[in-house]
XYZ file of C-alpha atoms in Angstrom:
315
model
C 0.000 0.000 0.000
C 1.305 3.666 -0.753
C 1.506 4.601 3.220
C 3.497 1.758 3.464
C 5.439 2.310 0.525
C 6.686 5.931 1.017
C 9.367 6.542 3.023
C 9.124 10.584 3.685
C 7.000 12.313 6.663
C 5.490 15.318 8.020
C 7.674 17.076 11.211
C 5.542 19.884 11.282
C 1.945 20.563 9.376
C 0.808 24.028 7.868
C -2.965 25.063 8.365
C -4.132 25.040 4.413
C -6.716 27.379 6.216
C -4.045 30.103 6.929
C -2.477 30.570 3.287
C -2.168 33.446 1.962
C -4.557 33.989 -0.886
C -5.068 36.831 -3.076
C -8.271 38.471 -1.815
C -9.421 39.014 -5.772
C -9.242 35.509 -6.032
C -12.192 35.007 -3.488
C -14.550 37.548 -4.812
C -16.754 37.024 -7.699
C -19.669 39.056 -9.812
C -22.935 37.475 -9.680
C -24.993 37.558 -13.193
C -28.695 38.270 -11.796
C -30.357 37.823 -15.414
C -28.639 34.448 -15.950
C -30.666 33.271 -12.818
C -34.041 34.902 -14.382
C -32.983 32.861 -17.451
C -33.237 29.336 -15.654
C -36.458 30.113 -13.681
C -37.889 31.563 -16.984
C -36.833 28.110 -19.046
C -38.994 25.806 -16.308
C -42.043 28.563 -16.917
C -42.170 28.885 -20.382
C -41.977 24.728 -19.967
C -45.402 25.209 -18.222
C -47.194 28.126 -20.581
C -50.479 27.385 -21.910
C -52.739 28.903 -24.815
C -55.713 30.789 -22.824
C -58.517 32.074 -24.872
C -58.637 35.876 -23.819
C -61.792 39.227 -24.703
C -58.868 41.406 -26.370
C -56.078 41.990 -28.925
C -52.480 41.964 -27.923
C -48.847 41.797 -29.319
C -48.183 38.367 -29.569
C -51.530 37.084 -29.712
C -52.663 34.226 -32.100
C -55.991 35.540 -33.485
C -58.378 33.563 -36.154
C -60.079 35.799 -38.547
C -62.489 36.121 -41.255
C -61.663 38.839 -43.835
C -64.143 39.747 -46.952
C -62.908 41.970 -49.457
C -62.643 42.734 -52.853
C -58.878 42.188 -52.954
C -58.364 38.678 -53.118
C -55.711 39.136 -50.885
C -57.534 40.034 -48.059
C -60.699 37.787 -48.628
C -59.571 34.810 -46.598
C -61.765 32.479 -44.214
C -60.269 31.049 -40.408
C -57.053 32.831 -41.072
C -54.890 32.559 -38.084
C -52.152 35.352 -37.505
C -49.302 36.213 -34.581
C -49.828 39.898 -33.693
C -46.583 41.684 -34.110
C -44.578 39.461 -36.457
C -45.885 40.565 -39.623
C -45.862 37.834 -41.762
C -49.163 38.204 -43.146
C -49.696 42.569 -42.701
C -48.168 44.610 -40.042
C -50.637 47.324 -40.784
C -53.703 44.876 -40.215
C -51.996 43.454 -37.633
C -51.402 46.761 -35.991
C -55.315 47.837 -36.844
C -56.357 44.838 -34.716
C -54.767 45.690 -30.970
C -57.415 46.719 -28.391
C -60.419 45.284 -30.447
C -62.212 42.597 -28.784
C -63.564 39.064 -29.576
C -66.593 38.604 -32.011
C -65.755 42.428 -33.152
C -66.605 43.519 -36.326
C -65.193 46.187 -38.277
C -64.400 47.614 -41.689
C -60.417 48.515 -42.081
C -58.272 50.186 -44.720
C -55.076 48.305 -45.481
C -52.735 49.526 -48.276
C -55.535 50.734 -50.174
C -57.898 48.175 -49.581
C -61.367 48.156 -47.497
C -61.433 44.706 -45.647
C -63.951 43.448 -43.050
C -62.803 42.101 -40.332
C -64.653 39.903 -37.730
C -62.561 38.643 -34.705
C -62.999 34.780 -34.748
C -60.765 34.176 -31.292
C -57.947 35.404 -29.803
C -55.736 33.162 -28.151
C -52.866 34.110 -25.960
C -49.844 32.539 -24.706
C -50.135 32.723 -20.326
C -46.794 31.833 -18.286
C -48.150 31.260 -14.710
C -46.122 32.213 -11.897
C -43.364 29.378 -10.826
C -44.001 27.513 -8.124
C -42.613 24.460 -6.004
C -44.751 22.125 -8.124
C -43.280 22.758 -11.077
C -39.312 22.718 -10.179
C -40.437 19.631 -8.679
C -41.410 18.193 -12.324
C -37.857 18.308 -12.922
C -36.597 15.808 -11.306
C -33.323 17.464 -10.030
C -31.805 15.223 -7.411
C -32.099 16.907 -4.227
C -33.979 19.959 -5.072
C -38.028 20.049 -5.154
C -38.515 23.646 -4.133
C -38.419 27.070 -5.485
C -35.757 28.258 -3.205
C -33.720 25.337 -3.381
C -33.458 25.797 -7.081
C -32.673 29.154 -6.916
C -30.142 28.369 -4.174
C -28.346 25.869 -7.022
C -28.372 28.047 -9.925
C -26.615 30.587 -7.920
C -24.256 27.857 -7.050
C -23.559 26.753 -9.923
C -23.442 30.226 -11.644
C -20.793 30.928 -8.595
C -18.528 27.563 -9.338
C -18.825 28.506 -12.786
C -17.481 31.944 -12.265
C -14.393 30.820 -9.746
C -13.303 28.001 -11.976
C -10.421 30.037 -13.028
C -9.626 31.461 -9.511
C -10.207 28.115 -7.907
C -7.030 26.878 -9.784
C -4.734 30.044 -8.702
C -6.007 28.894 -4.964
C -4.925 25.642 -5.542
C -2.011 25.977 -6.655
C -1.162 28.905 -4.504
C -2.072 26.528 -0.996
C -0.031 23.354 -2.431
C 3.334 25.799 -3.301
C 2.652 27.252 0.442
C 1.976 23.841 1.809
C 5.636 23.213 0.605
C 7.349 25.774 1.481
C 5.809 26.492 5.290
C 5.753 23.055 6.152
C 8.898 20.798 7.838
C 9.302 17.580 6.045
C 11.471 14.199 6.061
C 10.969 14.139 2.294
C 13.471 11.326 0.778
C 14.273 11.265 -2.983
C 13.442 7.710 -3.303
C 9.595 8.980 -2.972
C 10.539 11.892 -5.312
C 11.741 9.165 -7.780
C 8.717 6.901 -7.387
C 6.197 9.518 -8.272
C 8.130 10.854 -11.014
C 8.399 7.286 -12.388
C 4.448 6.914 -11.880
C 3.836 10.039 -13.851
C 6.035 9.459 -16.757
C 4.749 5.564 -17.057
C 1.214 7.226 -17.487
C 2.700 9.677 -20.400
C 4.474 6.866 -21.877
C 1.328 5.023 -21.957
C -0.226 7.469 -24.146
C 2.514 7.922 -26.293
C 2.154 4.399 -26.945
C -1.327 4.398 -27.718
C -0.079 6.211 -30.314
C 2.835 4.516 -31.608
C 5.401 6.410 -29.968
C 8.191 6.063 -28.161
C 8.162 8.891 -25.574
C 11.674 9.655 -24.539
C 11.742 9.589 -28.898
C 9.026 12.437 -29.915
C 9.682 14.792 -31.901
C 9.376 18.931 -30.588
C 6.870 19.006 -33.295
C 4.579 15.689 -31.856
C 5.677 16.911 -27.921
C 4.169 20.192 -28.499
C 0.840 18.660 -29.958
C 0.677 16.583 -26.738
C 2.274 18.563 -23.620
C 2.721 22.074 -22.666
C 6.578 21.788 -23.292
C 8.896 21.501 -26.297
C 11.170 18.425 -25.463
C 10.895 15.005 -23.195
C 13.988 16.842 -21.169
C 11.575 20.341 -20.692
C 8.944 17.573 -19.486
C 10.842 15.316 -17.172
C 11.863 19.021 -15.807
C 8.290 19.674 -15.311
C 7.400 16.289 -13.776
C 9.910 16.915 -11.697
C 9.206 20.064 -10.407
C 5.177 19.266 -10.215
C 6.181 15.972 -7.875
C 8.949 18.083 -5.397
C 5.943 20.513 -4.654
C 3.398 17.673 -4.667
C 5.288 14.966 -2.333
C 4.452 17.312 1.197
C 1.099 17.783 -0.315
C 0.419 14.403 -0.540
C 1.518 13.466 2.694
C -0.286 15.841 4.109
C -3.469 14.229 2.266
C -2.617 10.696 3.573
C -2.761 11.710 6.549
C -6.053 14.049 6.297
C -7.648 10.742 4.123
C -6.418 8.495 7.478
C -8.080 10.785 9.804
C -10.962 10.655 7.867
C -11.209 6.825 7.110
C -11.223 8.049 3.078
C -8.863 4.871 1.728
C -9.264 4.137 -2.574
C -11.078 1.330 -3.410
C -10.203 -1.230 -5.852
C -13.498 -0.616 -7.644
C -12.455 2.899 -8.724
C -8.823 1.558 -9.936
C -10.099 -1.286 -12.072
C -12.814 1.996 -13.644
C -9.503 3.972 -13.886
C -7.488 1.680 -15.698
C -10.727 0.611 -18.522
C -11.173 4.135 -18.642
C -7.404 4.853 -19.790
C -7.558 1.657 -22.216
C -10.968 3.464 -23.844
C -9.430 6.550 -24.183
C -5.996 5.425 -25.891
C -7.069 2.966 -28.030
C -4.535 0.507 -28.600
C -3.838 -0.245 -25.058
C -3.514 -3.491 -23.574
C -5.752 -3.563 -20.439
C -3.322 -6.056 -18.745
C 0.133 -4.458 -19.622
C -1.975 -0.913 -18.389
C -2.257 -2.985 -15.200
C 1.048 -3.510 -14.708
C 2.581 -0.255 -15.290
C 0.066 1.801 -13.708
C 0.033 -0.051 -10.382
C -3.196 1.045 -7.508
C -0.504 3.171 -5.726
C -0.329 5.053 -8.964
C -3.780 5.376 -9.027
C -3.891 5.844 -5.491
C -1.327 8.868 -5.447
C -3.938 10.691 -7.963
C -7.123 9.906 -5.767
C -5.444 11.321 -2.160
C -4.283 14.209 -4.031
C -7.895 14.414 -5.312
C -9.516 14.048 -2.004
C -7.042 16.630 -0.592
C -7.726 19.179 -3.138
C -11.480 18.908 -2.641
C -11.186 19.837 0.776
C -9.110 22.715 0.297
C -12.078 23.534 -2.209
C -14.292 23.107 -0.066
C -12.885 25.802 2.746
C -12.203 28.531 0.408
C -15.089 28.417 -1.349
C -16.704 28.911 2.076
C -15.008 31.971 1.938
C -16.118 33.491 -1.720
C -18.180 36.770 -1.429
C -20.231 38.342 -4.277
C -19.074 41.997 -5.519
């Protein structure tokens, strides 16, 4: 097991509470309409086609029109009030008069009678529980509680960016304030972990990693050469060693352990997404610790979410 298997440790802990994090980073600007915008989408969901006493914009109204323009001498013609598609200057003619009404009108030229079949109109009641309810959203049946999510998720959506600065701002500080036994053996082993998973993809592929090209590398990885990358690897896993210690031993306290469930979805899910891939040979070079390292870090950084999203205020 990876607890077993490392050989570094923690002399002294820093409180991922007590970083210090740009302020800009925890405030956000909240988009009022785009939360009209969902409540409006389960109304309109839920509009029905009333038959009203009087002429509106955007009513659908059934006529009869007799005239000696053949044009205008139509029988149950149906129009939208406002779009114009058949004559904006009946159309306009015909706001304010009533149901059953029957009148003579001039349009471009032309005397047409006009009786007023039915108006129909197009009613959005008010929302109510009942109807956020009929969208079966796990865990919300009420108004307020969807409300409460689209602001949350309108929120996440607008921290995504700052979210990453704060993570990566708490796991360089986690480094650098903590005290730590950290031996290069466990530097070496993580580093070989990561660069098995590139190589795995590069294989996929048909390529040799330590082999590529600058030209294929730069298609693949944010660097130009396999040396830039195993520069970056290394880097990543010197800040990321204390961090994951420090999650091992959050994870412990907490009774969170991987479960071998999750590796065998991890490893079918690499072998669907490189094609090519043999499931057993994935097996063997990405070992559970490998997968392990990734889920701790995982479960560490949602915590650290968690917290400082606790502290995000609306400006």
């Amino acid at each position: 097991m990876l607890k077993q298997r490392l050989k570094s440790s923690i002399i002294s802990e820093p409180d991922f509470r007590k970083m210090d994090v740009n302020p800009e980073w925890l405030q956000y600007s909240f988009d009022k309409h785009a939360v009209e915008e969902e409540l409006q989408r389960i109304q309109k969901k839920h509009r029905k086609l009333v038959e009203v006493e009087s002429v509106q914009n955007g009513d659908s109204v059934t006529l009869n029109l007799v005239s000696a323009e053949e044009k205008y001498n139509r029988k149950d013609l149906t129009i939208n009030v406002g779009l114009g598609l058949f004559s904006k200057e009946l159309e306009a003619q015909l706001i304010g008069r009533r149901s059953q009404d029957i009148t003579d009108v001039n349009v471009q030229g032309h005397l047409v009678n006009v009786q007023i079949v039915r108006i129909l109109r197009n009613i959005i009641p008010p929302l109510t529980d009942a109807m956020v309810a009929s969208e079966q959203i796990d865990g919300i049946s009420t108004l307020a509680e969807f409300e409460a999510n689209v602001k949350g998720q309108i929120r996440d959506s607008a921290m995504g960016p700052n979210l990453y600065e704060i993570i990566n701002s708490v796991y360089e500080q986690t480094a650098e304030k903590g005290k730590y036994n950290l031996v290069q053996e466990d530097l070496d082993l993580l580093i070989h972990m990561e660069l098995e998973r590139v190589r795995l993809m590069a294989q996929s592929e048909g390529l040799v990693l330590e082999e590529m090209t600058e030209e294929q590398i730069q298609e693949r990885l944010p660097v130009k050469s396999y040396e830039e990358f195993l520069t970056m690897v290394t880097s990543t896993n010197r800040r990321n060693l204390p961090v994951l210690l420090i999650a091992l031993k959050h994870a412990e306290e907490n009774r969170f352990s991987p479960v071998s469930e999750g590796y065998e979805e991890y490893i079918a899910g690499m072998v669907q997404s490189f094609p090519g891939l043999d499931i057993e040979e994935v097996r063997q070079r990405i070992d559970f610790d490998n997968y392990a390292v990734k889920e701790y870090l995982k479960y560490f950084t949602e915590e650290v979410e968690t917290y400082y999203k606790s502290k995000i205020q609306e400006v």
